[in-house]
XYZ file of C-alpha atoms in Angstrom:
410
model
C 56.468 74.967 -39.084
C 57.870 72.119 -38.727
C 61.295 73.441 -40.039
C 61.792 76.390 -38.552
C 60.818 74.008 -35.432
C 63.969 71.487 -36.040
C 65.777 75.549 -37.419
C 65.721 76.475 -34.110
C 67.008 73.065 -31.874
C 68.905 72.618 -34.299
C 70.860 75.877 -33.835
C 70.597 75.480 -30.006
C 71.972 72.139 -29.935
C 75.126 73.879 -32.047
C 75.503 77.257 -30.232
C 73.283 76.748 -26.276
C 72.908 80.094 -25.678
C 70.044 82.176 -26.084
C 69.332 83.251 -29.995
C 67.350 85.771 -31.881
C 66.000 84.334 -34.570
C 64.590 86.726 -37.823
C 62.387 84.886 -41.024
C 63.457 87.331 -44.167
C 59.761 85.656 -45.206
C 58.082 87.902 -42.737
C 59.142 90.221 -42.879
C 58.892 90.364 -46.669
C 55.046 89.247 -46.177
C 54.844 92.363 -43.795
C 56.977 94.903 -46.492
C 54.328 94.279 -49.129
C 51.234 94.432 -47.574
C 52.097 98.231 -46.867
C 53.433 98.381 -50.436
C 50.303 97.615 -51.727
C 47.206 98.872 -49.476
C 49.253 102.263 -48.900
C 51.281 102.640 -52.111
C 50.633 106.479 -52.593
C 53.239 106.932 -50.007
C 57.386 106.442 -49.310
C 58.059 104.186 -46.015
C 60.909 104.967 -44.049
C 62.480 101.635 -42.657
C 62.669 102.649 -38.848
C 66.309 101.819 -37.761
C 66.295 101.238 -34.175
C 63.672 99.338 -33.822
C 65.798 96.941 -35.301
C 69.525 97.334 -37.069
C 70.427 94.430 -37.546
C 72.678 94.083 -40.365
C 70.867 91.479 -42.993
C 67.028 93.399 -41.436
C 68.697 96.973 -43.287
C 69.893 95.531 -45.875
C 66.749 93.399 -46.986
C 64.046 96.590 -46.371
C 66.900 98.777 -48.282
C 67.186 95.988 -51.260
C 62.772 96.739 -51.043
C 63.136 100.915 -52.246
C 62.911 101.694 -48.748
C 64.746 104.626 -47.174
C 65.865 105.517 -43.213
C 64.379 107.171 -40.472
C 67.702 107.528 -38.197
C 67.585 107.899 -35.021
C 71.064 109.130 -34.669
C 73.925 109.511 -36.208
C 74.996 106.693 -36.225
C 71.203 105.506 -37.837
C 72.991 107.947 -40.797
C 75.956 105.938 -40.645
C 74.002 102.673 -41.034
C 72.103 104.002 -43.206
C 75.036 105.173 -45.316
C 76.115 101.703 -45.615
C 73.790 99.941 -46.394
C 73.750 101.726 -49.045
C 71.432 104.677 -49.290
C 71.342 108.221 -51.121
C 71.369 111.595 -49.124
C 68.043 112.329 -50.163
C 66.839 108.784 -47.961
C 67.712 108.986 -44.305
C 65.400 111.482 -42.756
C 67.515 111.513 -38.811
C 64.505 112.947 -36.688
C 66.213 113.522 -33.020
C 65.624 115.063 -30.654
C 69.322 117.341 -28.429
C 71.257 116.262 -31.411
C 74.915 117.944 -31.208
C 76.923 120.203 -33.074
C 79.135 117.512 -33.685
C 76.153 115.341 -34.455
C 74.290 117.430 -36.824
C 78.840 117.896 -38.550
C 78.823 113.357 -38.960
C 76.039 113.963 -40.982
C 74.951 117.075 -42.902
C 76.483 115.823 -45.752
C 74.730 112.269 -45.324
C 70.722 112.260 -44.621
C 68.192 115.429 -44.587
C 67.862 116.323 -41.109
C 64.972 116.889 -39.074
C 65.608 120.258 -36.385
C 63.833 118.880 -33.331
C 63.993 122.480 -31.682
C 64.774 126.401 -33.095
C 67.888 125.503 -31.226
C 68.404 123.322 -33.342
C 67.618 125.295 -36.858
C 70.371 127.956 -35.580
C 73.262 125.478 -35.620
C 72.545 123.959 -38.821
C 72.778 127.269 -39.930
C 76.040 127.560 -38.389
C 77.413 124.445 -39.353
C 76.361 124.806 -42.933
C 77.620 129.039 -42.778
C 81.417 127.679 -41.443
C 81.024 125.032 -44.138
C 79.909 126.984 -47.326
C 76.386 125.695 -47.940
C 73.232 125.444 -48.301
C 71.467 123.041 -46.886
C 67.566 121.564 -47.340
C 66.202 121.304 -44.459
C 62.809 119.192 -42.433
C 61.745 120.362 -38.576
C 59.360 118.195 -36.727
C 56.188 119.701 -34.751
C 54.586 119.478 -31.792
C 50.403 120.870 -33.458
C 47.859 121.613 -31.795
C 45.745 117.998 -31.938
C 46.810 115.157 -30.036
C 46.221 111.135 -31.664
C 42.444 111.637 -30.223
C 41.993 114.588 -31.788
C 41.179 116.643 -28.978
C 44.390 119.262 -27.879
C 47.836 119.633 -27.729
C 49.994 118.281 -25.694
C 53.476 119.738 -23.866
C 56.237 117.586 -25.799
C 59.657 117.535 -26.123
C 59.557 116.375 -29.003
C 59.523 119.460 -32.471
C 58.733 122.893 -31.766
C 54.854 124.071 -31.095
C 53.115 124.303 -34.367
C 51.164 127.672 -32.963
C 54.629 129.186 -32.188
C 55.298 128.744 -36.030
C 54.402 132.374 -37.273
C 55.853 134.188 -34.666
C 59.201 133.117 -36.065
C 58.945 134.327 -39.383
C 62.135 136.549 -38.940
C 63.751 134.210 -36.974
C 62.921 131.526 -40.328
C 64.790 134.283 -42.187
C 68.002 134.819 -40.649
C 68.813 130.997 -41.286
C 71.093 132.409 -44.445
C 71.902 128.501 -44.775
C 69.182 127.037 -44.910
C 65.620 126.241 -45.987
C 62.532 124.308 -44.775
C 61.799 122.124 -47.408
C 59.673 119.615 -45.267
C 58.093 118.878 -42.276
C 57.071 115.893 -39.612
C 55.127 114.977 -37.268
C 54.630 111.934 -34.591
C 51.879 111.481 -32.302
C 52.179 108.140 -30.709
C 52.933 104.291 -32.128
C 51.263 101.110 -31.945
C 47.260 102.504 -33.114
C 45.274 99.844 -34.743
C 41.962 101.988 -35.450
C 41.969 102.536 -39.000
C 39.865 105.361 -38.558
C 42.440 107.183 -35.717
C 45.495 106.691 -38.531
C 43.242 108.924 -41.763
C 41.655 110.935 -39.155
C 45.465 112.450 -37.903
C 46.596 112.008 -41.191
C 44.037 114.908 -42.726
C 45.335 116.993 -39.709
C 49.243 116.359 -41.435
C 47.411 117.118 -45.158
C 46.142 120.131 -43.116
C 49.633 121.389 -41.312
C 51.516 120.559 -44.385
C 49.096 123.042 -46.593
C 49.723 125.939 -43.580
C 53.131 125.812 -43.777
C 53.173 125.746 -47.911
C 50.263 128.721 -47.819
C 51.042 130.356 -44.086
C 54.444 130.081 -44.029
C 55.846 129.971 -47.520
C 57.776 126.915 -47.067
C 58.364 125.400 -50.024
C 57.144 121.079 -49.569
C 59.197 118.466 -50.808
C 58.535 116.192 -48.223
C 56.102 115.853 -45.478
C 56.729 113.016 -42.724
C 53.489 111.312 -41.531
C 55.947 109.326 -39.218
C 55.002 106.344 -37.781
C 51.709 104.734 -35.252
C 50.481 101.769 -37.535
C 50.645 98.650 -34.753
C 50.832 95.008 -34.705
C 48.649 93.052 -33.025
C 50.183 91.620 -29.864
C 47.405 89.378 -28.145
C 45.466 87.115 -30.082
C 42.579 87.963 -27.479
C 42.580 91.762 -26.935
C 43.906 93.376 -30.173
C 42.516 93.841 -33.572
C 44.356 93.218 -36.919
C 44.693 97.155 -38.364
C 42.105 97.164 -41.898
C 44.120 98.119 -44.036
C 41.299 97.528 -46.530
C 39.194 100.577 -45.007
C 42.717 102.984 -44.348
C 43.567 102.788 -47.689
C 40.389 103.591 -49.662
C 40.054 106.629 -47.292
C 44.242 107.234 -47.773
C 42.771 107.450 -51.296
C 40.013 109.980 -50.350
C 42.587 112.501 -48.522
C 45.080 112.534 -51.720
C 42.625 113.704 -53.908
C 41.738 116.598 -52.319
C 44.833 117.339 -50.784
C 48.378 116.097 -53.801
C 47.257 118.434 -56.201
C 47.437 121.487 -53.260
C 50.552 120.095 -51.664
C 53.642 118.571 -54.069
C 55.614 117.055 -52.520
C 57.112 113.700 -51.406
C 54.563 111.274 -48.683
C 56.200 109.437 -45.839
C 55.375 106.831 -43.675
C 57.530 105.571 -41.319
C 57.565 101.328 -40.426
C 58.208 102.001 -36.999
C 57.659 97.970 -35.976
C 55.191 97.107 -38.425
C 58.226 95.193 -40.437
C 59.949 92.963 -37.656
C 57.984 93.011 -34.680
C 56.416 89.023 -35.315
C 58.727 88.505 -37.443
C 61.149 87.852 -34.892
C 61.685 84.773 -31.461
C 63.598 85.093 -28.070
C 64.759 80.946 -27.662
C 66.529 79.946 -25.014
C 67.729 77.070 -22.451
C 64.932 75.764 -19.308
C 68.535 74.996 -16.962
C 66.298 74.475 -13.634
C 63.178 73.768 -12.462
C 62.451 74.552 -8.479
C 58.919 74.862 -6.326
C 58.703 77.565 -3.283
C 56.168 77.686 -1.159
C 53.270 76.701 -3.374
C 54.703 78.282 -6.520
C 56.702 76.230 -9.966
C 59.593 78.395 -11.484
C 61.285 77.038 -14.578
C 64.805 79.353 -15.008
C 66.099 80.231 -18.440
C 69.922 81.446 -19.750
C 69.339 85.104 -20.066
C 65.890 86.402 -18.930
C 65.280 90.264 -18.602
C 68.697 90.004 -19.671
C 67.927 88.569 -22.652
C 64.918 90.343 -23.295
C 64.007 92.473 -21.348
C 60.696 93.885 -22.537
C 58.149 90.319 -21.164
C 60.060 91.539 -17.560
C 59.391 95.401 -17.800
C 55.631 93.853 -18.053
C 55.666 91.828 -15.143
C 57.284 94.201 -12.920
C 54.615 97.374 -14.225
C 51.518 95.011 -13.275
C 53.336 94.229 -10.197
C 53.761 97.521 -8.460
C 49.961 98.832 -9.333
C 46.731 98.343 -7.948
C 44.794 94.939 -9.730
C 41.680 97.875 -10.809
C 44.493 99.537 -12.730
C 44.313 100.266 -16.705
C 47.841 99.970 -17.457
C 48.228 103.071 -20.225
C 51.210 101.722 -23.294
C 54.400 102.934 -23.149
C 56.445 102.399 -26.295
C 58.308 101.748 -26.800
C 59.381 99.897 -23.103
C 55.539 98.351 -23.262
C 52.937 97.468 -24.950
C 49.985 95.275 -22.891
C 50.845 92.603 -20.453
C 50.107 89.464 -22.714
C 52.194 91.287 -25.580
C 54.874 87.932 -25.412
C 53.367 84.364 -25.891
C 55.944 81.328 -24.597
C 55.413 78.345 -25.863
C 58.221 74.399 -25.367
C 59.629 73.855 -28.399
C 57.943 71.891 -29.439
C 55.584 70.631 -26.849
C 53.089 67.214 -26.976
C 52.578 66.973 -23.325
C 48.641 68.008 -22.422
C 49.020 68.599 -18.647
C 48.702 71.687 -17.972
C 50.691 73.302 -14.735
C 50.741 77.566 -14.057
C 54.559 77.676 -13.836
C 56.573 81.615 -13.231
C 59.175 81.745 -15.750
C 62.179 83.857 -14.836
C 65.700 84.041 -15.882
C 68.947 83.316 -13.985
C 70.181 86.597 -12.452
C 70.988 87.996 -9.386
C 67.541 89.773 -8.815
C 63.933 89.226 -7.721
C 62.959 91.792 -11.004
C 64.701 88.712 -12.943
C 60.821 87.516 -13.759
C 59.723 87.084 -17.587
C 56.140 85.619 -16.963
C 54.569 84.673 -13.710
C 51.647 82.246 -13.700
C 51.334 81.856 -16.775
C 49.800 77.495 -18.222
C 51.807 75.570 -20.441
C 53.047 71.627 -20.728
C 54.163 70.104 -18.109
C 58.793 70.752 -18.799
C 61.524 69.844 -18.252
C 65.293 70.444 -17.227
C 66.857 70.912 -21.472
C 63.720 72.114 -22.771
C 63.491 74.535 -24.830
C 61.384 77.848 -24.511
C 60.606 80.268 -28.466
C 59.495 84.029 -26.673
C 57.391 85.112 -29.568
C 57.118 89.051 -30.761
C 60.690 89.619 -30.313
C 61.190 91.052 -33.367
C 62.045 94.683 -32.976
C 62.406 96.296 -29.301
C 64.478 93.651 -28.357
C 67.735 93.150 -28.288
C 68.261 96.943 -28.404
C 66.398 97.766 -25.362
C 67.936 94.359 -23.363
C 70.642 95.027 -20.946
C 72.559 92.023 -22.662
C 75.930 93.151 -20.586
C 74.139 93.166 -17.079
C 75.920 89.805 -14.689
C 79.064 89.726 -17.495
C 77.420 86.647 -18.905
C 77.411 85.507 -22.782
C 75.027 87.748 -25.449
C 72.570 86.538 -27.184
C 73.131 85.388 -30.749
C 71.185 86.541 -33.930
C 70.548 84.676 -36.269
C 68.829 85.551 -39.791
C 67.061 83.143 -41.495
C 66.117 84.213 -45.478
C 63.540 83.283 -47.413
C 65.738 80.657 -49.735
C 66.492 78.930 -45.548
C 70.522 80.429 -45.478
C 71.123 81.378 -41.991
C 73.511 83.534 -41.448
C 74.806 83.984 -37.632
C 75.862 87.349 -36.203
């Protein structure tokens, strides 16, 4: 820990600008948890969580494939050395250009009947026969209620009425299904029931739709504990035992690749956002710590503050991933502060907007101008979600600390 503090202090002194710092050893630990506890599954790294090249390279080196959410993410996966089979391209609204760009670089997971038609048409023009997946919006929700309307996938109940349409797709073959309902799940029983339902849907697709399934993508959902006081970590031991039961029940009926997307699990806790306090001021009873690149350095804490500011106090805010998880999703600490005296402060950025608030009325040790602020849980959905070009200020750096101590700066 002390070494990490020294690295942060040294990097801030060297570059004098905000930066994200990612710790390879934390990512490696998360990889080991998944591969040991859920060894029956293959894993796809969700590139959208953090496409920083050293992270992608590390995860690929551990045998993970890629969950690509755009044509450009397919190219990122290809540059990292992944083969066609290891890249699943799944997103709504793919254009003909997207399909043409990725047809030979990934297994495309169609998100609609129109996409199936487009993929078939492109394949026909090229004289190819292509294996594809289909995202399905199942007739159930994560809490095992009825299915809901969604912009993602095709509704499960429409499949049987489209058999003639599927037969007329002469140049593509559906060889896999993809389901994803919710992110940031910490209850093992919820994931167990969800996996069981996806297995049942896959069996339906095999037996009733006559699809020769080569893969079943269960999507993501595995969460991480953001709040020490409110979140209980996912019990991987119990989830692992449950998955053994499911595999015993379904494995011989569905001979396919069983895939889970990693979501934020690998990288969220591996990242910290580092910035400097450049001014301190008081206004009518509120003490403000002004930092460089607040909202335009790390957006998600500001979103949490905005949502809570505009909602009635008695309201229970629902997560809206990946933009908002909870009000206390991020920890704020002062680098190596030994001051015992705590004071109530608000942390704000240096933009010309009152929305630039990272945290309001939190308790921190008494600080001085020039002290360094560290924000936790900044490894996923952070740099890429943040409007870093807003106000034309210098961009935050991204820094990767390898397990051997080597530092990569980008």
